[in-house]
């Protein structure tokens, strides 16, 4: 859609978690106003927004207010009800599109779409009923049964070695549609965040190398320690997919790098991504600035890396009886702490992250891991 949306305009976002909060901070820093829709009275973004609509994502009145008071609407999560996106699309400028979000929220559609765009995923089998597991599974086990919808941070995933295990895992998933994905021998994982604002108008952030713990992102290392050829093809694949989707907005693409150097797409997210939090401190503009720019019809900002950086996630696990010892981080001149203002810490809950900037990526990683251990109370 033509025309720039300029500061003072009201922007809307579906979801008030940490991604919505960091979006709100970017938008407000640029002089925009923000309305957040989130049913949680204490959502991380709600308290920073100009307006917090505290209602369900399918609340007709709240959606009407959003459509009437905002000039553009975006989302911080892919599990928005499809009807919500479609309703908003009829009344207000929405990015990414309802169609892109619908694809990303369903692993089956997502993987098929990626393959149709000529890009590789892990071998997968669609499991919609138990009988789908009666065939020869040798290409798919040992594998991971992943629920097609509403999984995140490794939730809705069960590792299986045999057809029998796959069947009982499927029962455990309540026989909801799933994919059975072959367990791959990973060399490493990387991700690329694309901002696309129109045909041929797309930029990538530098490639991040991601380390997970128990299915949850733990550390992102930038630049990724992979050969230039791999980084280059990851960027090419991410751009190709964004083009195939005719995508508008910020798109995260997660990759598997196999032992033989082969590159597969794991999954996509139609929004800024945890592995892009390093952009808050280490690139010229952040992924949240890009989200604002894209929804306002502005060209993508410059994504150049200003410094090697390592991001470490802070999970609720490190809150014991007390707040973690923040002075350990804050006393470091080259560390940026970001906390999301969540009221209660739970195991596995993303509470914040910190970015360590240093001359070289190995130094940043060493320091980051030491600080992380210190916070967990295992080292000085
Ligand atoms: P998130 O939304 O946080 O990215 P998710 O719940 O959607 O997570 P996936 O990205 O599918 O989960 O998987 C989480 C992690 O589990 C991956 O980043 C990877 O480390 C591991 N994993 C997933 N699928 C495979 C596979 N087929 N082979 C090997 N490892 C895998
Ligand atoms: Mg993932």
Coordinates of C-alpha atoms and ligand atoms in Angstrom, one line a residue:
X1 CA 0.0 0.0 0.0
X2 CA 1.3 3.4 -0.9
X3 CA 2.0 6.3 1.5
X4 CA 4.2 6.7 4.5
X5 CA 2.8 6.5 8.0
X6 CA 4.6 9.2 10.1
X7 CA 5.2 9.7 13.8
X8 CA 2.3 10.4 16.1
X9 CA 0.2 7.9 14.2
X10 CA -1.3 5.1 16.2
X11 CA 0.2 1.6 15.5
X12 CA -1.5 -1.5 16.7
X13 CA 0.1 -4.9 17.7
X14 CA -1.5 -8.2 18.5
X15 CA 0.2 -9.6 21.5
X16 CA 1.9 -7.9 24.5
X17 CA 4.7 -10.3 25.3
X18 CA 8.4 -9.5 25.1
X19 CA 8.3 -9.1 21.3
X20 CA 5.4 -6.7 21.6
X21 CA 7.2 -4.8 24.3
X22 CA 10.4 -4.3 22.3
X23 CA 8.3 -3.3 19.3
X24 CA 6.5 -0.8 21.5
X25 CA 9.8 0.7 22.7
X26 CA 11.1 1.1 19.1
X27 CA 7.8 2.6 17.9
X28 CA 7.6 5.0 20.8
X29 CA 11.3 6.0 20.4
X30 CA 10.4 7.0 16.9
X31 CA 7.5 9.1 18.0
X32 CA 4.6 6.7 17.1
X33 CA 1.9 5.8 19.5
X34 CA 1.0 2.2 20.2
X35 CA -2.1 0.2 21.0
X36 CA -1.5 -3.3 22.3
X37 CA -4.1 -6.0 22.3
X38 CA -3.4 -8.7 24.9
X39 CA -5.8 -10.4 27.3
X40 CA -3.2 -10.4 30.1
X41 CA -3.7 -7.4 32.4
X42 CA 0.1 -7.5 33.3
X43 CA 1.5 -8.2 29.8
X44 CA 5.1 -6.9 29.3
X45 CA 4.0 -4.6 26.5
X46 CA 0.7 -3.4 27.9
X47 CA 2.3 -1.2 30.5
X48 CA 4.5 0.6 28.0
X49 CA 1.9 1.1 25.3
X50 CA -0.3 4.2 25.0
X51 CA -3.4 2.0 25.0
X52 CA -3.7 -1.5 26.3
X53 CA -6.8 -3.3 25.0
X54 CA -7.2 -6.0 27.6
X55 CA -9.3 -8.5 25.7
X56 CA -9.2 -11.8 23.9
X57 CA -7.7 -12.0 20.4
X58 CA -11.2 -12.7 18.9
X59 CA -13.0 -10.0 20.9
X60 CA -15.2 -8.2 18.3
X61 CA -15.3 -4.9 20.1
X62 CA -11.6 -4.8 20.8
X63 CA -10.9 -5.6 17.1
X64 CA -13.2 -2.9 16.0
X65 CA -11.4 -0.4 18.3
X66 CA -8.1 -1.6 16.9
X67 CA -9.2 -1.2 13.3
X68 CA -10.8 2.2 13.9
X69 CA -8.0 3.8 16.0
X70 CA -4.9 2.4 14.3
X71 CA -3.5 3.2 10.9
X72 CA -1.6 -0.1 10.7
X73 CA -1.5 -3.3 12.7
X74 CA 1.1 -6.0 13.1
X75 CA 1.5 -9.1 15.3
X76 CA 4.1 -10.4 17.7
X77 CA 3.0 -14.1 17.4
X78 CA 1.8 -16.4 14.7
X79 CA -1.0 -18.1 16.6
X80 CA -3.4 -15.2 16.1
X81 CA -6.9 -16.6 15.1
X82 CA -7.1 -16.6 11.3
X83 CA -10.4 -14.8 11.5
X84 CA -8.9 -11.9 13.5
X85 CA -6.3 -11.3 10.8
X86 CA -8.8 -11.5 8.1
X87 CA -11.2 -9.1 9.8
X88 CA -8.4 -6.6 10.4
X89 CA -7.2 -6.9 6.8
X90 CA -10.6 -5.7 5.6
X91 CA -10.4 -2.6 7.7
X92 CA -6.8 -1.5 8.2
X93 CA -3.3 -1.9 6.8
X94 CA -2.0 -5.2 8.2
X95 CA 1.5 -6.7 8.0
X96 CA 2.5 -9.4 7.6
X97 CA -0.6 -10.6 5.7
X98 CA -3.2 -12.9 7.1
X99 CA -2.1 -15.5 4.5
X100 CA 1.6 -15.4 5.6
X101 CA 0.6 -15.8 9.2
X102 CA -1.8 -18.7 8.4
X103 CA 1.1 -20.5 6.6
X104 CA 3.5 -20.0 9.5
X105 CA 1.1 -21.1 12.2
X106 CA 0.7 -24.6 10.6
X107 CA 3.8 -26.8 10.3
X108 CA 2.2 -28.8 7.5
X109 CA 1.4 -25.8 5.3
X110 CA 4.6 -24.2 6.2
X111 CA 6.8 -27.2 5.2
X112 CA 4.8 -27.7 2.0
X113 CA 5.1 -24.0 1.1
X114 CA 8.9 -24.1 1.7
X115 CA 9.3 -27.2 -0.5
X116 CA 7.1 -25.6 -3.2
X117 CA 9.3 -22.6 -3.2
X118 CA 12.1 -25.0 -4.2
X119 CA 13.7 -25.0 -0.8
X120 CA 14.6 -28.0 1.4
X121 CA 13.2 -29.0 4.8
X122 CA 14.0 -32.0 6.9
X123 CA 12.2 -35.1 5.5
X124 CA 8.7 -35.2 7.1
X125 CA 5.6 -37.3 7.1
X126 CA 2.2 -35.7 7.7
X127 CA 0.3 -37.5 10.4
X128 CA -3.4 -36.8 10.6
X129 CA -4.6 -40.2 11.8
X130 CA -3.0 -43.2 13.4
X131 CA -3.1 -45.2 10.2
X132 CA -0.7 -42.7 8.7
X133 CA 1.9 -44.3 10.9
X134 CA 1.3 -47.8 9.5
X135 CA 3.6 -47.4 6.5
X136 CA 7.3 -48.1 6.4
X137 CA 8.8 -45.3 8.7
X138 CA 12.4 -46.0 8.1
X139 CA 13.0 -42.6 6.5
X140 CA 11.4 -40.8 9.4
X141 CA 12.6 -42.5 12.6
X142 CA 14.3 -41.9 14.8
X143 CA 12.4 -38.7 14.6
X144 CA 10.4 -36.0 16.4
X145 CA 6.7 -35.9 16.3
X146 CA 5.7 -32.2 16.2
X147 CA 2.2 -30.9 16.6
X148 CA 1.3 -28.9 13.5
X149 CA -0.2 -26.0 15.5
X150 CA 0.5 -24.1 18.6
X151 CA 3.9 -25.5 19.4
X152 CA 6.7 -23.3 20.6
X153 CA 10.0 -23.5 22.5
X154 CA 10.1 -27.3 22.0
X155 CA 6.6 -27.7 23.4
X156 CA 4.3 -30.1 21.5
X157 CA 7.3 -32.2 20.4
X158 CA 8.0 -35.8 21.4
X159 CA 11.1 -37.8 20.3
X160 CA 10.3 -41.3 19.0
X161 CA 12.4 -44.2 17.8
X162 CA 9.8 -46.7 16.5
X163 CA 6.4 -46.8 14.9
X164 CA 5.0 -47.9 18.3
X165 CA 6.5 -44.9 20.1
X166 CA 5.2 -42.6 17.3
X167 CA 1.7 -44.0 17.8
X168 CA 1.7 -43.4 21.5
X169 CA 3.2 -39.9 21.0
X170 CA 0.4 -39.2 18.6
X171 CA -2.1 -40.3 21.2
X172 CA -0.4 -38.1 23.7
X173 CA -0.9 -35.1 21.3
X174 CA -4.6 -35.8 21.4
X175 CA -4.4 -37.1 17.8
X176 CA -4.1 -33.5 16.6
X177 CA -2.5 -33.2 13.1
X178 CA 1.3 -33.6 13.4
X179 CA 4.4 -34.0 11.3
X180 CA 6.9 -36.8 12.0
X181 CA 10.3 -35.3 11.2
X182 CA 13.5 -37.3 10.9
X183 CA 16.0 -36.6 13.7
X184 CA 19.0 -35.0 11.9
X185 CA 22.6 -35.0 12.7
X186 CA 23.1 -31.2 13.1
X187 CA 26.5 -29.5 12.8
X188 CA 24.9 -26.3 13.9
X189 CA 21.8 -24.1 13.7
X190 CA 21.6 -20.6 12.1
X191 CA 18.9 -18.1 11.4
X192 CA 18.3 -15.2 9.1
X193 CA 15.9 -12.3 9.7
X194 CA 14.6 -10.7 6.5
X195 CA 12.7 -7.4 6.2
X196 CA 10.8 -7.1 3.0
X197 CA 8.7 -4.1 2.1
X198 CA 8.0 -4.9 -1.6
X199 CA 9.2 -6.7 -4.7
X200 CA 13.0 -6.7 -4.7
X201 CA 12.9 -4.4 -1.6
X202 CA 14.3 -6.8 1.0
X203 CA 17.3 -6.9 3.4
X204 CA 18.8 -9.5 5.7
X205 CA 20.3 -9.1 9.1
X206 CA 23.7 -10.8 9.6
X207 CA 23.4 -14.6 10.1
X208 CA 23.1 -15.7 13.7
X209 CA 24.4 -19.0 15.0
X210 CA 22.0 -20.5 17.6
X211 CA 22.5 -22.9 20.4
X212 CA 19.5 -24.5 22.1
X213 CA 19.1 -26.1 25.5
X214 CA 16.1 -28.4 26.0
X215 CA 14.5 -27.1 22.8
X216 CA 14.7 -23.4 23.9
X217 CA 17.1 -20.9 22.4
X218 CA 20.0 -20.4 24.7
X219 CA 22.7 -18.4 23.0
X220 CA 23.0 -16.6 19.6
X221 CA 26.4 -15.8 18.2
X222 CA 26.9 -13.2 15.5
X223 CA 28.5 -13.4 13.0
X224 CA 27.8 -17.1 12.8
X225 CA 30.9 -19.2 12.8
X226 CA 30.1 -20.9 9.5
X227 CA 31.8 -20.6 6.1
X228 CA 30.8 -17.6 4.0
X229 CA 29.3 -19.9 1.4
X230 CA 26.8 -21.2 4.0
X231 CA 26.0 -17.8 5.3
X232 CA 25.5 -16.6 1.8
X233 CA 23.2 -19.4 0.8
X234 CA 21.2 -19.0 4.0
X235 CA 20.6 -15.4 3.1
X236 CA 19.7 -16.3 -0.4
X237 CA 17.2 -19.0 0.7
X238 CA 15.6 -16.6 3.2
X239 CA 15.2 -13.9 0.5
X240 CA 13.8 -16.5 -1.9
X241 CA 11.2 -17.6 0.6
X242 CA 10.2 -14.0 1.4
X243 CA 9.8 -13.4 -2.3
X244 CA 7.7 -16.6 -2.8
X245 CA 5.4 -15.5 0.1
X246 CA 5.2 -11.9 -1.4
X247 CA 6.0 -11.2 2.3
X248 CA 5.5 -7.8 3.9
X249 CA 7.2 -7.2 7.2
X250 CA 9.9 -9.0 9.3
X251 CA 10.3 -12.7 8.6
X252 CA 12.6 -15.0 10.6
X253 CA 14.0 -18.2 9.0
X254 CA 15.6 -20.9 11.1
X255 CA 18.0 -23.3 9.4
X256 CA 19.7 -26.6 10.2
X257 CA 23.3 -27.0 9.0
X258 CA 23.9 -30.7 8.6
X259 CA 27.2 -32.5 9.2
X260 CA 27.8 -32.6 5.5
X261 CA 27.3 -28.9 5.2
X262 CA 23.8 -29.2 3.7
X263 CA 21.4 -26.4 4.6
X264 CA 17.7 -27.1 5.4
X265 CA 15.0 -24.8 6.5
X266 CA 13.7 -25.7 10.0
X267 CA 10.8 -23.3 10.3
X268 CA 9.8 -19.7 9.9
X269 CA 8.2 -17.0 12.1
X270 CA 6.2 -14.2 10.7
X271 CA 7.7 -11.6 13.1
X272 CA 10.9 -10.6 14.9
X273 CA 12.6 -13.6 16.5
X274 CA 14.5 -14.4 19.7
X275 CA 17.7 -15.0 17.7
X276 CA 17.4 -11.4 16.4
X277 CA 17.6 -9.8 19.8
X278 CA 21.3 -9.0 19.2
X279 CA 20.1 -6.4 16.7
X280 CA 18.9 -4.2 19.7
X281 CA 22.5 -3.4 20.4
X282 CA 24.8 -4.5 17.6
X283 CA 23.3 -3.3 14.3
X284 CA 22.4 0.1 12.9
X285 CA 18.7 -0.6 13.3
X286 CA 17.0 -3.4 15.2
X287 CA 14.5 -6.0 14.0
X288 CA 11.8 -4.1 15.9
X289 CA 12.7 -0.8 14.1
X290 CA 12.3 -2.8 10.9
X291 CA 8.9 -4.0 12.0
X292 CA 7.9 -0.4 12.5
X293 CA 9.4 0.7 9.3
X294 CA 7.8 -2.1 7.3
X295 CA 4.3 -1.5 8.6
X296 CA 4.6 2.3 8.1
X297 CA 5.6 1.8 4.4
X298 CA 9.1 3.0 5.0
X299 CA 12.1 1.3 3.3
X300 CA 14.1 -1.2 5.5
X301 CA 16.9 0.3 7.5
X302 CA 20.6 -0.5 7.2
X303 CA 21.3 -3.9 8.9
X304 CA 25.1 -3.7 9.1
X305 CA 26.8 -5.2 12.1
X306 CA 28.6 -2.7 14.3
X307 CA 30.3 -5.2 16.5
X308 CA 30.6 -8.9 17.1
X309 CA 27.9 -9.9 19.6
X310 CA 26.7 -12.8 21.7
X311 CA 23.1 -12.9 23.1
X312 CA 22.2 -15.0 26.1
X313 CA 18.6 -15.7 27.1
X314 CA 17.6 -15.3 30.7
X315 CA 15.1 -18.0 31.6
X316 CA 13.0 -18.1 34.8
X317 CA 15.2 -21.0 36.0
X318 CA 17.8 -18.6 37.4
X319 CA 15.3 -16.9 39.7
X320 CA 15.6 -18.9 42.9
X321 CA 14.5 -17.4 46.1
X322 CA 15.9 -14.1 45.0
X323 CA 16.3 -11.9 41.9
X324 CA 19.5 -12.9 40.0
X325 CA 22.6 -10.9 40.8
X326 CA 22.1 -8.3 38.1
X327 CA 25.2 -6.3 39.2
X328 CA 27.3 -9.0 37.7
X329 CA 26.0 -8.0 34.3
X330 CA 25.5 -4.3 34.9
X331 CA 29.0 -3.8 36.1
X332 CA 30.3 -4.9 32.7
X333 CA 30.9 -1.9 30.4
X334 CA 30.2 -3.9 27.2
X335 CA 27.1 -5.7 28.3
X336 CA 23.5 -4.7 27.6
X337 CA 20.8 -6.1 29.9
X338 CA 17.2 -6.4 28.7
X339 CA 14.5 -7.5 31.1
X340 CA 10.9 -7.9 30.0
X341 CA 9.1 -6.9 33.2
X342 CA 7.4 -10.2 33.7
X343 CA 5.9 -10.5 37.2
X344 CA 6.5 -14.2 37.9
X345 CA 9.5 -16.3 36.9
X346 CA 8.9 -19.9 35.9
X347 CA 11.1 -22.7 34.7
X348 CA 11.7 -22.2 30.9
X349 CA 10.0 -18.8 30.8
X350 CA 11.8 -16.2 28.9
X351 CA 12.4 -13.3 31.3
X352 CA 15.1 -11.3 29.5
X353 CA 18.4 -11.5 27.7
X354 CA 21.7 -9.8 27.6
X355 CA 24.0 -8.9 24.7
X356 CA 27.8 -9.0 25.0
X357 CA 29.7 -6.8 22.5
X358 CA 33.4 -7.4 22.0
X359 CA 36.2 -7.0 19.5
X360 CA 35.9 -10.6 18.3
X361 CA 33.1 -13.2 18.5
X362 CA 35.2 -15.7 20.5
X363 CA 36.0 -13.2 23.2
X364 CA 32.3 -12.2 23.4
X365 CA 31.3 -15.8 23.7
X366 CA 33.8 -16.6 26.4
X367 CA 32.7 -13.6 28.4
X368 CA 29.0 -14.3 27.8
X369 CA 29.2 -17.9 29.0
X370 CA 31.2 -16.9 32.1
X371 CA 28.5 -14.3 33.0
X372 CA 25.8 -16.8 32.4
X373 CA 27.4 -19.4 34.7
X374 CA 27.9 -16.7 37.3
X375 CA 24.2 -15.8 37.2
X376 CA 23.3 -19.5 37.6
X377 CA 25.4 -19.5 40.8
X378 CA 27.9 -22.0 39.5
X379 CA 31.0 -19.8 39.2
X380 CA 32.3 -16.5 40.4
Ligands
LIG1 P1 10.8 -22.3 18.6 O1 9.4 -21.8 18.2 O2 11.2 -21.8 20.0 O3 11.8 -22.1 17.6 P2 9.7 -24.9 18.2 O4 9.0 -25.4 19.4 O5 9.0 -24.4 17.1 O6 10.7 -23.8 18.8 P3 11.6 -26.4 16.6 O7 12.3 -25.2 16.0 O8 10.9 -27.2 15.6 O9 10.7 -26.0 17.8 O10 12.7 -27.3 17.4 C1 13.4 -26.7 18.5 C2 14.8 -27.3 18.5 O11 14.8 -28.7 18.5 C3 15.5 -27.0 17.2 O12 16.0 -25.7 17.1 C4 16.6 -28.1 17.2 O13 17.6 -27.8 18.1 C5 15.9 -29.3 17.7 N1 15.3 -30.0 16.6 C6 14.0 -29.8 16.0 N2 13.8 -30.6 15.0 C7 14.9 -31.4 14.8 C8 15.3 -32.4 13.9 N3 14.5 -32.8 12.9 N4 16.6 -32.9 14.0 C9 17.4 -32.5 15.0 N5 17.1 -31.5 15.9 C10 15.9 -31.0 15.8
LIG2 MG1 12.3 -23.3 16.2

